[in-house]
Amino acid sequence: MDTSSARWWACPLDVGTLAADVVERVRAAAAALSRARNLDLRPATSPALVVASFAALEHLRVDGDAVESWAELSGFARTADGWVRLHGNHPHHAAALQKLYGIRDRAGLERALAARTGSQVEQEVTAAGGIAVRVLDRAQWQEHPQARDRARHGWVEVEDRGAREPPTPIRPRPELLAGVRVLNLTRVIAGPTCSQLLSCLGADVLRVDPPHRPEIREQHLSTGMGKRSTLLDLRDAVQRERALSLAAGADVILTGYRPGALDRHGFGTEDLAALAPQAVIGALSAWGEAGPWGRRAGFDSIVQAATGIAVACGTSERPGALPVQALDHATGHLLAAAVLEALAEGRARTIRVSLLGAAEALHSLPRPLGGDVAEHPVPTVRVRSGARELIAVPPPLLIDGRTIERDVPEYAAAAPVWRD
């Protein structure tokens, strides 16, 4: 895939190279697994597929209608000494802001924040269970304790736990991941992007969510191809045992909640390695698992704001953002590549990736040269989710020249059991 002839996005940072590199790693890993499983499959990709897939939510149409991707209380807001970025897409995060500041709408929020410093807002909102960070420039971030702690860590860190027996392909299903069971304990974009790719390559992916905090419908529809979805409350002993039983029988386990959040339920990374020694375990975090922010929640836009990306993409008047949620999509694809590599090599591995790692990888790339932005068609497909018709972007892989889309099973409609 040639990325040298034109820019893919208008951006002062080289998002195109970041995206192309991770998807190429996925393609190479898929080819290696095809050889390892004696399957004559030819994985490929294209610039158009990559560009479109990194904006999957923006291109999604549900019964012909576009979807809203940002809630009223999300986004940048002025403070007394600069800017903060807030994330209020999820109801419990929005409720934390409303309760903390006694506000009902965006105007009230902006009035409340204008009288406070950025540090004060960041601390107050985090303590209240919400999501907010100060907008920092690159130099400020590099002096931050979290940046200093994570400087010695890579974007992906792999712990090899020993050999595993590769699953036998199910005949007559000549699919790359036939017979592979994937337990998905991730939400929003990065983790679901990874598990959607695995599902579209033939894995039995079962997504498990808590009933008291369901996924946002549009996010499920944009990353849910092929994945069965069920609800289990890990606070309930019977349902927790059901989830642990699923994990024990999985070939791949993906976790994406705030580090430490699932430990009390027996789903910590080390717990899972003991429960499922044969499994490839993917652990996704916002800030990495160590450092003062190691157990803090975060999202793509929040990591952009803290690490200098928002300043680099903004103007003298206002911070900005990447043209797509590249930290999420790139990290999801990197995790998928590392999972495929582990399966190809027959290894049980624990793979740790973070959105912060993606931000640092993006900053490490040379700034893109000037020039026109390449025009790419948007390769969409028609799939269904129950009674709904979706126009969606498929994952950015071709197998034998064909896209690998699947219908999107309805949310929370599956039984908590493996298919095969």
Short mmCIF file of C-alpha atoms in Angstrom, two decimals:
data_model
loop_
_atom_site.label_atom_id
_atom_site.label_comp_id
_atom_site.label_asym_id
_atom_site.label_seq_id
_atom_site.Cartn_x
_atom_site.Cartn_y
_atom_site.Cartn_z
CA MET A 1 0.00 0.00 0.00
CA ASP A 2 1.72 3.16 -1.22
CA THR A 3 1.34 6.09 1.20
CA SER A 4 4.04 8.32 -0.24
CA SER A 5 2.22 10.04 -3.08
CA ALA A 6 -0.27 12.20 -1.20
CA ARG A 7 -1.53 13.22 2.21
CA TRP A 8 -4.59 11.38 3.47
CA TRP A 9 -5.82 14.05 5.89
CA ALA A 10 -5.25 17.78 6.33
CA CYS A 11 -3.43 17.76 9.65
CA PRO A 12 -0.14 19.10 11.04
CA LEU A 13 0.59 15.60 12.40
CA ASP A 14 1.11 12.57 10.14
CA VAL A 15 -2.08 10.67 10.88
CA GLY A 16 -1.87 8.97 7.47
CA THR A 17 1.40 7.22 8.22
CA LEU A 18 0.19 6.17 11.67
CA ALA A 19 -2.96 4.64 10.17
CA ALA A 20 -1.20 3.00 7.23
CA ASP A 21 1.47 1.44 9.41
CA VAL A 22 -0.91 -0.23 11.86
CA VAL A 23 -3.24 -1.55 9.17
CA GLU A 24 -0.28 -2.92 7.23
CA ARG A 25 0.79 -4.71 10.41
CA VAL A 26 -2.69 -6.22 10.63
CA ARG A 27 -2.48 -7.33 7.00
CA ALA A 28 0.94 -8.93 7.51
CA ALA A 29 -0.23 -10.68 10.68
CA ALA A 30 -3.32 -12.01 8.91
CA ALA A 31 -1.12 -13.36 6.10
CA ALA A 32 1.18 -15.05 8.63
CA LEU A 33 -1.79 -16.67 10.37
CA SER A 34 -3.17 -17.86 7.05
CA ARG A 35 0.10 -19.64 6.38
CA ALA A 36 0.24 -21.06 9.91
CA ARG A 37 -3.26 -22.51 9.55
CA ASN A 38 -2.64 -23.84 6.02
CA LEU A 39 -5.29 -21.58 4.56
CA ASP A 40 -4.79 -20.17 1.10
CA LEU A 41 -6.08 -16.69 1.93
CA ARG A 42 -4.68 -13.44 0.56
CA PRO A 43 -5.18 -10.47 2.91
CA ALA A 44 -4.84 -6.99 1.41
CA THR A 45 -5.92 -3.43 2.12
CA SER A 46 -6.22 -0.06 0.36
CA PRO A 47 -5.88 3.64 1.23
CA ALA A 48 -9.61 4.17 0.69
CA LEU A 49 -10.52 1.42 3.16
CA VAL A 50 -8.10 2.74 5.78
CA VAL A 51 -9.22 6.36 5.47
CA ALA A 52 -12.90 5.47 5.62
CA SER A 53 -12.56 2.98 8.48
CA PHE A 54 -10.85 5.56 10.70
CA ALA A 55 -14.05 7.60 10.41
CA ALA A 56 -16.47 4.69 10.67
CA LEU A 57 -18.90 6.44 13.03
CA GLU A 58 -19.05 9.55 10.86
CA HIS A 59 -19.91 7.49 7.77
CA LEU A 60 -22.51 5.31 9.52
CA ARG A 61 -26.12 5.67 8.40
CA VAL A 62 -28.95 3.99 10.30
CA ASP A 63 -32.06 3.64 8.13
CA GLY A 64 -30.64 6.46 6.04
CA ASP A 65 -29.92 8.84 8.91
CA ALA A 66 -26.54 10.06 10.13
CA VAL A 67 -25.77 9.57 13.83
CA GLU A 68 -24.76 12.12 16.44
CA SER A 69 -21.33 11.38 17.83
CA TRP A 70 -20.93 14.06 20.51
CA ALA A 71 -23.12 14.97 23.48
CA GLU A 72 -23.85 18.52 24.65
CA LEU A 73 -21.45 18.48 27.60
CA SER A 74 -18.50 17.08 25.64
CA GLY A 75 -15.81 19.20 24.02
CA PHE A 76 -13.54 22.12 24.83
CA ALA A 77 -14.47 24.77 27.38
CA ARG A 78 -12.69 27.91 28.54
CA THR A 79 -11.40 28.24 32.06
CA ALA A 80 -9.99 31.24 33.90
CA ASP A 81 -6.48 30.39 32.68
CA GLY A 82 -6.92 28.41 29.45
CA TRP A 83 -8.93 25.44 28.21
CA VAL A 84 -10.13 22.03 29.37
CA ARG A 85 -11.57 19.16 27.40
CA LEU A 86 -14.59 17.30 28.78
CA HIS A 87 -16.18 13.98 27.88
CA GLY A 88 -19.88 13.70 28.64
CA ASN A 89 -21.09 11.25 26.01
CA HIS A 90 -21.94 8.58 28.58
CA PRO A 91 -24.88 9.38 30.87
CA HIS A 92 -22.94 8.76 34.10
CA HIS A 93 -20.16 11.13 33.04
CA ALA A 94 -22.67 13.81 32.06
CA ALA A 95 -24.48 13.32 35.36
CA ALA A 96 -21.23 13.83 37.27
CA LEU A 97 -20.76 17.24 35.61
CA GLN A 98 -24.36 18.24 36.21
CA LYS A 99 -24.26 17.31 39.88
CA LEU A 100 -20.83 18.79 40.56
CA TYR A 101 -21.59 22.21 39.10
CA GLY A 102 -25.36 22.30 39.60
CA ILE A 103 -25.97 22.84 35.89
CA ARG A 104 -28.41 21.50 33.33
CA ASP A 105 -27.00 22.54 29.96
CA ARG A 106 -23.89 23.64 28.09
CA ALA A 107 -24.34 27.32 28.84
CA GLY A 108 -24.45 26.64 32.57
CA LEU A 109 -21.36 24.47 32.34
CA GLU A 110 -19.38 27.14 30.52
CA ARG A 111 -20.33 29.77 33.13
CA ALA A 112 -19.20 27.48 35.94
CA LEU A 113 -15.87 26.61 34.33
CA ALA A 114 -14.99 30.18 33.33
CA ALA A 115 -14.54 31.04 37.01
CA ARG A 116 -12.18 28.12 37.71
CA THR A 117 -8.63 27.26 36.70
CA GLY A 118 -7.96 24.32 34.43
CA SER A 119 -6.21 22.41 37.23
CA GLN A 120 -9.16 22.98 39.52
CA VAL A 121 -11.63 21.69 36.92
CA GLU A 122 -9.50 18.64 36.14
CA GLN A 123 -9.22 17.71 39.80
CA GLU A 124 -12.86 18.39 40.70
CA VAL A 125 -14.34 16.53 37.76
CA THR A 126 -12.05 13.53 38.16
CA ALA A 127 -12.84 13.28 41.87
CA ALA A 128 -16.57 13.41 41.06
CA GLY A 129 -16.30 10.48 38.63
CA GLY A 130 -16.32 12.58 35.46
CA ILE A 131 -13.79 13.01 32.68
CA ALA A 132 -11.83 16.24 32.13
CA VAL A 133 -8.24 17.31 31.43
CA ARG A 134 -6.43 20.56 30.99
CA VAL A 135 -5.36 21.32 27.45
CA LEU A 136 -1.55 21.26 27.47
CA ASP A 137 1.01 22.04 24.82
CA ARG A 138 3.68 19.49 24.00
CA ALA A 139 6.32 20.94 26.32
CA GLN A 140 3.89 21.07 29.24
CA TRP A 141 2.89 17.45 28.69
CA GLN A 142 6.48 16.25 28.54
CA GLU A 143 6.98 17.67 32.04
CA HIS A 144 3.85 15.95 33.34
CA PRO A 145 4.49 13.11 35.83
CA GLN A 146 2.51 10.65 33.69
CA ALA A 147 4.55 11.50 30.60
CA ARG A 148 7.78 11.09 32.53
CA ASP A 149 6.72 7.73 33.94
CA ARG A 150 5.54 6.36 30.59
CA ALA A 151 8.55 7.58 28.59
CA ARG A 152 10.27 4.22 29.01
CA HIS A 153 7.25 2.24 27.81
CA GLY A 154 6.26 1.43 24.25
CA TRP A 155 2.90 1.67 22.54
CA VAL A 156 2.56 -2.11 22.71
CA GLU A 157 4.14 -4.26 25.40
CA VAL A 158 4.06 -8.05 25.08
CA GLU A 159 4.55 -10.64 27.79
CA ASP A 160 5.00 -14.14 26.42
CA ARG A 161 3.48 -16.70 28.78
CA GLY A 162 4.31 -19.85 26.81
CA ALA A 163 3.10 -22.03 23.98
CA ARG A 164 -0.55 -22.62 23.17
CA GLU A 165 -2.23 -25.09 20.86
CA PRO A 166 -3.70 -23.31 17.85
CA PRO A 167 -7.43 -23.95 17.34
CA THR A 168 -8.30 -26.28 14.50
CA PRO A 169 -10.12 -24.56 11.62
CA ILE A 170 -13.75 -25.58 11.38
CA ARG A 171 -14.44 -27.20 8.04
CA PRO A 172 -15.94 -26.34 5.62
CA ARG A 173 -15.38 -22.78 6.95
CA PRO A 174 -12.08 -21.68 5.39
CA GLU A 175 -12.06 -18.50 7.48
CA LEU A 176 -8.93 -17.15 9.09
CA LEU A 177 -10.25 -17.30 12.67
CA ALA A 178 -12.72 -20.20 12.42
CA GLY A 179 -12.86 -21.93 15.80
CA VAL A 180 -11.36 -18.98 17.73
CA ARG A 181 -13.35 -17.75 20.71
CA VAL A 182 -12.96 -14.08 21.68
CA LEU A 183 -14.37 -12.64 24.91
CA ASN A 184 -14.79 -8.88 24.47
CA LEU A 185 -14.83 -6.80 27.67
CA THR A 186 -14.21 -3.49 25.91
CA ARG A 187 -16.39 -0.58 24.90
CA VAL A 188 -16.44 2.72 22.95
CA ILE A 189 -14.05 2.53 19.92
CA ALA A 190 -10.53 1.10 20.33
CA GLY A 191 -11.33 -2.30 21.84
CA PRO A 192 -14.50 -2.83 19.78
CA THR A 193 -12.54 -1.94 16.62
CA CYS A 194 -10.14 -4.76 17.45
CA SER A 195 -12.87 -7.30 18.23
CA GLN A 196 -14.90 -6.33 15.16
CA LEU A 197 -11.93 -7.08 12.94
CA LEU A 198 -11.46 -10.47 14.63
CA SER A 199 -15.17 -11.23 14.23
CA CYS A 200 -15.16 -10.33 10.54
CA LEU A 201 -12.23 -12.71 10.09
CA GLY A 202 -14.39 -15.57 11.41
CA ALA A 203 -13.93 -15.61 15.20
CA ASP A 204 -16.83 -16.24 17.56
CA VAL A 205 -16.77 -12.90 19.41
CA LEU A 206 -18.99 -12.49 22.45
CA ARG A 207 -19.27 -8.98 23.82
CA VAL A 208 -20.17 -8.70 27.53
CA ASP A 209 -21.47 -5.43 28.99
CA PRO A 210 -22.85 -4.49 32.42
CA PRO A 211 -26.63 -3.99 32.37
CA HIS A 212 -26.40 -0.78 34.41
CA ARG A 213 -24.05 0.88 31.91
CA PRO A 214 -25.04 -0.20 28.40
CA GLU A 215 -23.06 0.86 25.38
CA ILE A 216 -24.17 3.90 23.39
CA ARG A 217 -26.28 2.51 20.53
CA GLU A 218 -24.41 4.29 17.73
CA GLN A 219 -21.04 3.10 18.98
CA HIS A 220 -22.24 -0.50 19.01
CA LEU A 221 -23.65 -0.20 15.50
CA SER A 222 -20.42 1.29 14.13
CA THR A 223 -18.13 -1.43 15.58
CA GLY A 224 -20.44 -4.40 16.11
CA MET A 225 -20.16 -6.39 12.88
CA GLY A 226 -20.44 -10.09 13.54
CA LYS A 227 -20.23 -9.80 17.32
CA ARG A 228 -22.80 -11.39 19.57
CA SER A 229 -23.69 -9.24 22.55
CA THR A 230 -24.84 -10.19 26.04
CA LEU A 231 -25.28 -8.52 29.43
CA LEU A 232 -23.79 -9.86 32.67
CA ASP A 233 -23.62 -8.08 36.00
CA LEU A 234 -20.28 -8.95 37.58
CA ARG A 235 -21.58 -7.70 40.94
CA ASP A 236 -23.92 -10.71 41.02
CA ALA A 237 -22.20 -13.93 42.11
CA VAL A 238 -24.06 -16.20 39.67
CA GLN A 239 -23.53 -13.93 36.69
CA ARG A 240 -19.89 -13.37 37.63
CA GLU A 241 -19.29 -17.13 37.64
CA ARG A 242 -20.92 -17.35 34.22
CA ALA A 243 -18.53 -14.67 32.92
CA LEU A 244 -15.52 -16.38 34.49
CA SER A 245 -16.55 -19.64 32.84
CA LEU A 246 -16.67 -17.88 29.47
CA ALA A 247 -13.19 -16.46 30.07
CA ALA A 248 -11.81 -19.89 31.01
CA GLY A 249 -12.88 -21.24 27.60
CA ALA A 250 -11.70 -18.30 25.50
CA ASP A 251 -8.80 -18.24 23.06
CA VAL A 252 -8.62 -14.43 23.23
CA ILE A 253 -9.75 -12.12 26.05
CA LEU A 254 -9.90 -8.37 25.46
CA THR A 255 -10.29 -5.94 28.36
CA GLY A 256 -10.66 -2.18 28.05
CA TYR A 257 -12.05 -0.83 31.30
CA ARG A 258 -10.06 1.52 33.51
CA PRO A 259 -7.09 -0.48 34.89
CA GLY A 260 -8.06 -2.01 38.21
CA ALA A 261 -11.81 -1.60 37.67
CA LEU A 262 -12.44 -5.32 37.09
CA ASP A 263 -9.86 -6.70 39.53
CA ARG A 264 -12.33 -7.12 42.39
CA HIS A 265 -14.45 -9.34 40.14
CA GLY A 266 -11.57 -11.66 39.24
CA PHE A 267 -10.96 -10.11 35.82
CA GLY A 268 -7.61 -8.46 36.45
CA THR A 269 -4.94 -9.19 33.88
CA GLU A 270 -3.02 -11.55 36.14
CA ASP A 271 -6.24 -13.24 37.26
CA LEU A 272 -7.18 -13.92 33.65
CA ALA A 273 -3.73 -15.32 32.86
CA ALA A 274 -4.17 -17.83 35.68
CA LEU A 275 -7.78 -18.63 34.76
CA ALA A 276 -7.10 -19.02 31.03
CA PRO A 277 -3.41 -19.93 30.59
CA GLN A 278 -4.07 -20.77 26.92
CA ALA A 279 -5.54 -17.36 26.09
CA VAL A 280 -4.09 -14.38 24.32
CA ILE A 281 -5.00 -11.48 26.62
CA GLY A 282 -5.27 -7.94 25.30
CA ALA A 283 -5.35 -5.17 27.93
CA LEU A 284 -6.27 -1.71 26.65
CA SER A 285 -5.94 1.47 28.73
CA ALA A 286 -6.04 5.20 28.16
CA TRP A 287 -2.85 6.25 29.96
CA GLY A 288 -0.93 2.99 30.44
CA GLU A 289 -1.20 0.88 33.56
CA ALA A 290 1.55 2.59 35.56
CA GLY A 291 2.23 6.14 36.70
CA PRO A 292 0.04 8.59 38.62
CA TRP A 293 -2.66 8.39 35.95
CA GLY A 294 -2.28 4.65 35.38
CA ARG A 295 -5.71 3.88 36.85
CA ARG A 296 -7.47 6.93 35.44
CA ALA A 297 -10.17 6.62 32.77
CA GLY A 298 -9.78 8.44 29.47
CA PHE A 299 -10.85 8.66 25.87
CA ASP A 300 -9.21 9.50 22.52
CA SER A 301 -10.22 13.18 22.66
CA ILE A 302 -9.04 13.49 26.27
CA VAL A 303 -5.61 12.01 25.52
CA GLN A 304 -5.31 14.34 22.52
CA ALA A 305 -5.99 17.34 24.76
CA ALA A 306 -3.47 16.38 27.43
CA THR A 307 -0.55 15.38 25.18
CA GLY A 308 -0.24 18.46 22.99
CA ILE A 309 -2.21 17.21 20.00
CA ALA A 310 -5.09 19.64 20.58
CA VAL A 311 -2.69 22.58 20.62
CA ALA A 312 -0.86 21.34 17.52
CA CYS A 313 -4.18 20.97 15.67
CA GLY A 314 -5.66 24.24 16.91
CA THR A 315 -5.18 27.95 16.33
CA SER A 316 -4.08 30.84 18.48
CA GLU A 317 -7.75 31.30 19.37
CA ARG A 318 -8.84 27.77 20.19
CA PRO A 319 -7.51 24.19 20.52
CA GLY A 320 -8.42 21.66 17.86
CA ALA A 321 -8.48 17.94 17.21
CA LEU A 322 -7.26 15.31 14.80
CA PRO A 323 -9.46 14.88 11.71
CA VAL A 324 -10.45 11.42 12.94
CA GLN A 325 -10.23 9.60 16.28
CA ALA A 326 -6.93 8.15 15.20
CA LEU A 327 -5.67 7.17 18.65
CA ASP A 328 -8.67 4.89 19.13
CA HIS A 329 -8.63 3.33 15.67
CA ALA A 330 -4.87 2.94 15.45
CA THR A 331 -4.67 1.36 18.91
CA GLY A 332 -7.53 -1.01 18.13
CA HIS A 333 -5.83 -2.16 14.95
CA LEU A 334 -2.46 -2.49 16.66
CA LEU A 335 -4.04 -4.71 19.30
CA ALA A 336 -5.70 -6.81 16.59
CA ALA A 337 -2.35 -7.22 14.83
CA ALA A 338 -0.63 -8.33 18.03
CA VAL A 339 -3.42 -10.86 18.72
CA LEU A 340 -3.13 -12.29 15.20
CA GLU A 341 0.65 -12.52 15.58
CA ALA A 342 0.30 -14.44 18.84
CA LEU A 343 -2.17 -16.86 17.25
CA ALA A 344 0.07 -17.32 14.19
CA GLU A 345 3.05 -18.14 16.39
CA GLY A 346 1.08 -20.38 18.75
CA ARG A 347 1.89 -18.30 21.84
CA ALA A 348 -0.16 -17.38 24.89
CA ARG A 349 0.66 -13.71 25.40
CA THR A 350 -0.48 -10.75 27.46
CA ILE A 351 -0.54 -7.67 25.24
CA ARG A 352 -0.81 -4.18 26.74
CA VAL A 353 -1.61 -1.15 24.59
CA SER A 354 -2.68 2.40 25.44
CA LEU A 355 -4.11 5.46 23.76
CA LEU A 356 -1.24 7.43 25.26
CA GLY A 357 1.14 5.15 23.37
CA ALA A 358 -0.65 6.05 20.13
CA ALA A 359 -0.32 9.76 20.91
CA GLU A 360 3.41 9.38 21.55
CA ALA A 361 3.84 7.34 18.37
CA LEU A 362 2.07 10.06 16.39
CA HIS A 363 4.24 12.80 17.88
CA SER A 364 7.37 10.79 17.05
CA LEU A 365 6.62 10.78 13.32
CA PRO A 366 8.11 13.50 11.10
CA ARG A 367 5.68 16.27 10.32
CA PRO A 368 3.94 15.64 6.98
CA LEU A 369 5.03 17.54 3.92
CA GLY A 370 2.69 20.06 2.39
CA GLY A 371 0.55 19.26 -0.61
CA ASP A 372 -2.97 18.44 -1.58
CA VAL A 373 -5.01 15.97 0.40
CA ALA A 374 -5.77 12.85 -1.62
CA GLU A 375 -9.39 12.28 -2.56
CA HIS A 376 -10.56 8.76 -1.75
CA PRO A 377 -13.96 7.22 -2.35
CA VAL A 378 -15.78 6.02 0.75
CA PRO A 379 -16.24 2.24 0.39
CA THR A 380 -19.50 1.54 2.21
CA VAL A 381 -21.52 -1.65 2.47
CA ARG A 382 -25.13 -2.42 3.37
CA VAL A 383 -25.66 -4.64 6.39
CA ARG A 384 -28.46 -5.13 8.89
CA SER A 385 -28.92 -4.97 12.63
CA GLY A 386 -32.25 -6.56 13.38
CA ALA A 387 -34.88 -4.47 11.61
CA ARG A 388 -32.45 -1.63 10.90
CA GLU A 389 -30.59 -1.18 7.64
CA LEU A 390 -27.07 0.15 8.04
CA ILE A 391 -24.78 1.80 5.54
CA ALA A 392 -21.37 1.28 7.09
CA VAL A 393 -17.67 1.13 6.37
CA PRO A 394 -16.20 -2.40 6.51
CA PRO A 395 -12.97 -3.19 8.36
CA PRO A 396 -9.90 -2.14 6.35
CA LEU A 397 -8.94 -5.62 5.15
CA LEU A 398 -9.72 -7.48 1.96
CA ILE A 399 -9.59 -11.27 1.87
CA ASP A 400 -9.07 -12.58 -1.65
CA GLY A 401 -10.16 -9.18 -2.97
CA ARG A 402 -13.43 -9.01 -1.02
CA THR A 403 -14.46 -6.87 1.92
CA ILE A 404 -15.18 -8.77 5.12
CA GLU A 405 -18.31 -7.07 6.48
CA ARG A 406 -20.92 -8.88 8.58
CA ASP A 407 -24.37 -7.96 9.84
CA VAL A 408 -24.44 -6.35 13.30
CA PRO A 409 -26.26 -8.62 15.78
CA GLU A 410 -28.66 -6.77 18.01
CA TYR A 411 -27.28 -5.41 21.23
CA ALA A 412 -27.74 -7.58 24.34
CA ALA A 413 -29.67 -10.23 22.37
CA ALA A 414 -27.31 -13.22 22.79
CA ALA A 415 -27.13 -15.88 25.47
CA PRO A 416 -23.86 -15.90 27.49
CA VAL A 417 -22.54 -19.09 25.87
CA TRP A 418 -19.97 -19.95 23.21
CA ARG A 419 -21.37 -20.79 19.81
CA ASP A 420 -19.30 -23.89 19.03
#
